[in-house]
Tab-separated table of C-alpha atoms in Angstrom:
chain	number	residue	atom	x	y	z
A	1	UNK	CA	142.077	79.738	-103.735
A	2	UNK	CA	142.800	83.448	-103.968
A	3	UNK	CA	144.905	84.740	-106.864
A	4	UNK	CA	147.642	85.923	-104.466
A	5	UNK	CA	147.868	82.496	-102.848
A	6	UNK	CA	148.060	80.860	-106.305
A	7	UNK	CA	150.998	83.089	-107.280
A	8	UNK	CA	152.880	82.168	-104.094
A	9	UNK	CA	152.283	78.447	-104.708
A	10	UNK	CA	153.538	78.681	-108.317
A	11	UNK	CA	156.639	80.600	-107.221
A	12	UNK	CA	157.420	77.999	-104.564
A	13	UNK	CA	157.098	75.134	-107.074
A	14	UNK	CA	159.310	76.893	-109.648
A	15	UNK	CA	161.974	77.578	-107.030
A	16	UNK	CA	162.055	73.888	-106.098
A	17	UNK	CA	162.397	72.607	-109.685
A	18	UNK	CA	166.225	73.185	-110.024
A	19	UNK	CA	166.842	71.282	-106.779
A	20	UNK	CA	164.608	68.421	-107.950
A	21	UNK	CA	166.523	68.213	-111.245
A	22	UNK	CA	169.990	68.505	-109.702
A	23	UNK	CA	169.252	65.979	-106.979
A	24	UNK	CA	170.834	65.956	-103.540
A	25	UNK	CA	174.218	67.557	-102.993
A	26	UNK	CA	176.948	64.923	-102.711
A	27	UNK	CA	179.775	65.350	-100.259
A	28	UNK	CA	183.189	65.546	-101.938
A	29	UNK	CA	185.175	62.375	-101.466
A	30	UNK	CA	188.377	62.816	-99.475
A	31	UNK	CA	191.621	62.739	-101.421
A	32	UNK	CA	193.172	59.255	-101.454
A	33	UNK	CA	196.093	58.737	-99.120
A	34	UNK	CA	199.483	58.656	-100.877
A	35	UNK	CA	200.726	55.190	-101.712
A	36	UNK	CA	203.509	54.222	-99.303
A	37	UNK	CA	206.847	53.195	-100.827
A	38	UNK	CA	207.425	49.450	-101.162
A	39	UNK	CA	208.964	47.651	-98.217
A	40	UNK	CA	212.691	46.954	-98.549
A	41	UNK	CA	213.982	43.408	-99.037
A	42	UNK	CA	217.365	42.280	-97.754
A	43	UNK	CA	219.690	40.816	-100.394
A	44	UNK	CA	221.237	37.360	-99.912
A	45	UNK	CA	224.657	37.126	-98.286
A	46	UNK	CA	225.702	33.955	-100.156
A	47	UNK	CA	227.851	34.107	-103.308
A	48	UNK	CA	225.760	34.844	-106.430
A	49	UNK	CA	225.391	32.398	-109.308
A	50	UNK	CA	226.295	35.120	-111.817
A	51	UNK	CA	227.478	38.752	-111.631
A	52	UNK	CA	227.077	41.278	-114.444
A	53	UNK	CA	229.491	44.214	-114.149
A	54	UNK	CA	227.686	47.373	-115.279
A	55	UNK	CA	230.959	49.326	-115.370
A	56	UNK	CA	232.035	47.428	-118.495
A	57	UNK	CA	230.730	47.678	-122.038
A	58	UNK	CA	230.077	43.936	-122.101
A	59	UNK	CA	228.083	44.012	-118.871
A	60	UNK	CA	225.898	46.956	-119.873
A	61	UNK	CA	225.282	45.420	-123.301
A	62	UNK	CA	224.247	42.113	-121.711
A	63	UNK	CA	221.329	43.908	-120.009
A	64	UNK	CA	220.688	46.401	-122.848
A	65	UNK	CA	221.647	49.346	-120.632
A	66	UNK	CA	222.925	52.873	-121.280
A	67	UNK	CA	224.165	55.120	-118.482
A	68	UNK	CA	223.162	58.799	-118.403
A	69	UNK	CA	223.927	61.493	-115.837
A	70	UNK	CA	222.982	65.010	-114.784
A	71	UNK	CA	224.149	67.494	-112.172
A	72	UNK	CA	221.713	68.131	-109.301
A	73	UNK	CA	220.822	71.724	-108.446
A	74	UNK	CA	219.951	72.822	-104.909
A	75	UNK	CA	217.300	75.552	-105.109
A	76	UNK	CA	215.753	77.817	-102.489
A	77	UNK	CA	211.968	77.517	-102.169
A	78	UNK	CA	209.252	78.748	-99.760
A	79	UNK	CA	208.840	76.821	-96.526
A	80	UNK	CA	206.382	73.942	-96.304
A	81	UNK	CA	203.052	74.399	-94.429
A	82	UNK	CA	203.204	74.748	-90.631
A	83	UNK	CA	206.870	75.777	-90.593
A	84	UNK	CA	207.810	78.091	-87.717
A	85	UNK	CA	207.890	81.771	-88.767
A	86	UNK	CA	211.670	82.080	-88.368
A	87	UNK	CA	212.108	79.655	-91.312
A	88	UNK	CA	210.648	81.539	-94.324
A	89	UNK	CA	212.501	79.429	-96.916
A	90	UNK	CA	213.970	75.971	-97.370
A	91	UNK	CA	215.711	73.999	-100.143
A	92	UNK	CA	214.809	71.370	-102.713
A	93	UNK	CA	216.625	69.540	-105.505
A	94	UNK	CA	216.195	69.765	-109.263
A	95	UNK	CA	215.517	67.530	-111.072
A	96	UNK	CA	213.556	64.866	-109.171
A	97	UNK	CA	214.822	62.139	-111.484
A	98	UNK	CA	213.865	59.093	-109.443
A	99	UNK	CA	210.250	59.019	-110.604
A	100	UNK	CA	209.277	56.463	-113.245
A	101	UNK	CA	207.913	58.912	-115.842
A	102	UNK	CA	211.031	61.095	-115.851
A	103	UNK	CA	212.459	61.770	-119.324
A	104	UNK	CA	216.262	61.589	-119.338
A	105	UNK	CA	216.638	61.308	-123.130
A	106	UNK	CA	218.394	64.697	-123.341
A	107	UNK	CA	220.968	63.844	-120.656
A	108	UNK	CA	224.601	63.196	-121.591
A	109	UNK	CA	225.462	59.520	-121.898
A	110	UNK	CA	228.421	57.844	-120.168
A	111	UNK	CA	230.378	54.904	-121.452
A	112	UNK	CA	230.404	52.197	-118.802
A	113	UNK	CA	234.200	52.286	-118.570
A	114	UNK	CA	234.006	56.003	-117.690
A	115	UNK	CA	231.585	55.657	-114.777
A	116	UNK	CA	234.505	55.769	-112.338
A	117	UNK	CA	235.617	59.253	-113.434
A	118	UNK	CA	235.278	62.070	-110.903
A	119	UNK	CA	232.146	64.160	-111.299
A	120	UNK	CA	230.590	67.195	-109.691
A	121	UNK	CA	232.224	70.391	-108.519
A	122	UNK	CA	233.313	69.133	-105.114
A	123	UNK	CA	232.100	70.397	-101.737
A	124	UNK	CA	228.336	69.802	-101.258
A	125	UNK	CA	227.283	68.394	-104.636
A	126	UNK	CA	225.183	65.621	-106.147
A	127	UNK	CA	224.782	63.759	-109.431
A	128	UNK	CA	221.946	61.654	-110.866
A	129	UNK	CA	222.897	58.486	-112.755
A	130	UNK	CA	220.197	56.589	-114.657
A	131	UNK	CA	219.915	53.468	-116.814
A	132	UNK	CA	217.294	50.983	-118.005
A	133	UNK	CA	218.026	47.264	-117.747
A	134	UNK	CA	216.293	44.347	-119.473
A	135	UNK	CA	216.676	40.722	-118.394
A	136	UNK	CA	217.806	38.658	-121.413
A	137	UNK	CA	217.103	35.023	-122.157
A	138	UNK	CA	220.753	34.157	-121.593
A	139	UNK	CA	223.829	35.848	-120.128
A	140	UNK	CA	226.571	33.877	-121.863
A	141	UNK	CA	225.780	30.332	-120.672
A	142	UNK	CA	223.678	31.479	-117.684
A	143	UNK	CA	219.866	31.293	-117.711
A	144	UNK	CA	218.533	34.067	-115.404
A	145	UNK	CA	214.958	32.757	-115.404
A	146	UNK	CA	213.681	32.326	-111.850
A	147	UNK	CA	216.725	33.976	-110.244
A	148	UNK	CA	216.633	36.677	-107.563
A	149	UNK	CA	218.217	39.826	-109.019
A	150	UNK	CA	220.112	42.316	-106.840
A	151	UNK	CA	221.478	45.701	-107.945
A	152	UNK	CA	224.650	46.588	-106.032
A	153	UNK	CA	226.162	50.052	-106.257
A	154	UNK	CA	228.882	51.818	-104.284
A	155	UNK	CA	229.154	55.594	-104.604
A	156	UNK	CA	231.973	57.631	-103.119
A	157	UNK	CA	230.493	58.973	-100.877
A	158	UNK	CA	226.734	58.303	-100.444
A	159	UNK	CA	223.914	56.954	-102.617
A	160	UNK	CA	220.164	56.532	-102.769
A	161	UNK	CA	218.670	54.067	-105.261
A	162	UNK	CA	215.336	54.226	-107.081
A	163	UNK	CA	213.938	51.182	-108.921
A	164	UNK	CA	211.021	51.644	-111.314
A	165	UNK	CA	210.155	54.991	-109.772
A	166	UNK	CA	210.286	53.857	-106.130
A	167	UNK	CA	212.881	53.998	-103.365
A	168	UNK	CA	212.007	51.000	-101.120
A	169	UNK	CA	212.135	52.057	-97.457
A	170	UNK	CA	210.479	51.768	-94.078
A	171	UNK	CA	211.079	53.725	-90.903
A	172	UNK	CA	213.089	51.875	-88.274
A	173	UNK	CA	214.201	48.892	-90.364
A	174	UNK	CA	217.171	48.346	-92.706
A	175	UNK	CA	216.444	50.019	-96.048
A	176	UNK	CA	219.259	49.262	-98.525
A	177	UNK	CA	218.021	51.777	-101.109
A	178	UNK	CA	218.754	54.656	-98.724
A	179	UNK	CA	222.173	55.971	-97.649
A	180	UNK	CA	224.060	53.105	-96.002
A	181	UNK	CA	227.151	54.919	-94.774
A	182	UNK	CA	230.372	56.475	-95.958
A	183	UNK	CA	231.458	54.626	-99.143
A	184	UNK	CA	229.190	51.685	-98.268
A	185	UNK	CA	227.425	49.584	-100.930
A	186	UNK	CA	223.690	49.756	-101.540
A	187	UNK	CA	222.350	46.257	-102.325
A	188	UNK	CA	218.799	46.617	-103.610
A	189	UNK	CA	216.680	43.611	-104.596
A	190	UNK	CA	215.209	44.227	-108.057
A	191	UNK	CA	212.904	41.184	-107.940
A	192	UNK	CA	212.678	37.900	-106.050
A	193	UNK	CA	212.322	36.076	-109.368
A	194	UNK	CA	213.022	37.432	-112.836
A	195	UNK	CA	212.202	36.237	-116.326
A	196	UNK	CA	213.455	37.251	-119.775
A	197	UNK	CA	211.988	40.579	-120.825
A	198	UNK	CA	211.636	42.030	-117.315
A	199	UNK	CA	212.633	45.701	-117.301
A	200	UNK	CA	214.100	47.777	-114.487
A	201	UNK	CA	214.564	51.527	-114.477
A	202	UNK	CA	217.476	52.414	-112.207
A	203	UNK	CA	218.156	55.907	-110.834
A	204	UNK	CA	221.108	56.466	-108.498
A	205	UNK	CA	221.387	59.718	-106.525
A	206	UNK	CA	225.073	60.171	-105.697
A	207	UNK	CA	226.105	62.710	-103.041
A	208	UNK	CA	229.514	64.073	-102.077
A	209	UNK	CA	230.200	63.865	-98.365
A	210	UNK	CA	230.383	63.991	-95.449
A	211	UNK	CA	228.023	66.887	-96.102
A	212	UNK	CA	228.844	68.913	-92.987
A	213	UNK	CA	232.560	68.690	-93.843
A	214	UNK	CA	232.137	70.160	-97.373
A	215	UNK	CA	234.871	67.839	-98.670
A	216	UNK	CA	237.616	68.825	-101.086
A	217	UNK	CA	236.904	65.870	-103.364
A	218	UNK	CA	234.361	64.630	-105.917
A	219	UNK	CA	231.702	61.992	-106.615
A	220	UNK	CA	232.955	58.630	-107.879
A	221	UNK	CA	231.230	55.427	-109.002
A	222	UNK	CA	233.133	52.608	-107.306
A	223	UNK	CA	230.885	49.648	-108.121
A	224	UNK	CA	227.792	48.881	-110.213
A	225	UNK	CA	226.604	45.348	-110.877
A	226	UNK	CA	223.620	43.027	-110.999
A	227	UNK	CA	223.899	39.807	-109.035
A	228	UNK	CA	221.763	36.760	-109.773
A	229	UNK	CA	220.967	34.189	-107.061
A	230	UNK	CA	219.537	30.718	-107.674
């Protein structure tokens, strides 16, 4: 073999070494699809075996709760992808306090008896309310073990409810965690069966309405309770 041919062969082998070491190029795996929200469950229509009123000190204490609240800000942001050019901006809310890892420890607390006080500045406004609930071994003489637990809340005027970082909903079917109507209750199933020690993080998004009317009133908590069915 001529010297020139030997040099070309050596150069070709050296050029191939990095590819041999690195191995074949792997295609990047596609991003996983977002997890859909849980399907909603319809609460029973029969009378409950026990009701815990979360607008009283005794009721909140029974489930180891503590209400907190924060005003919602509406902020202007750039449009989302594929928006038509005549819509350069849109709006979002701050904070997004429904998610499970949200830290509300710096929020002002509310005594349960004061939940019914008017809040917000009127017109188009919104308030977050949050609490953590724990199922005890006994509620007075009632044993909640094995019961279906339902969180019922009525906000003047509209509400959305998040449980453990999720707002249960499906398109085209009744979804009690979403807005139900003007001053209508949201009845959200926390669990089909509970046991002592079960924990539920509740976030309620209260909105003044009707929104297109820009009402001359405020946001009020009218009802907040946990119902147990056996």
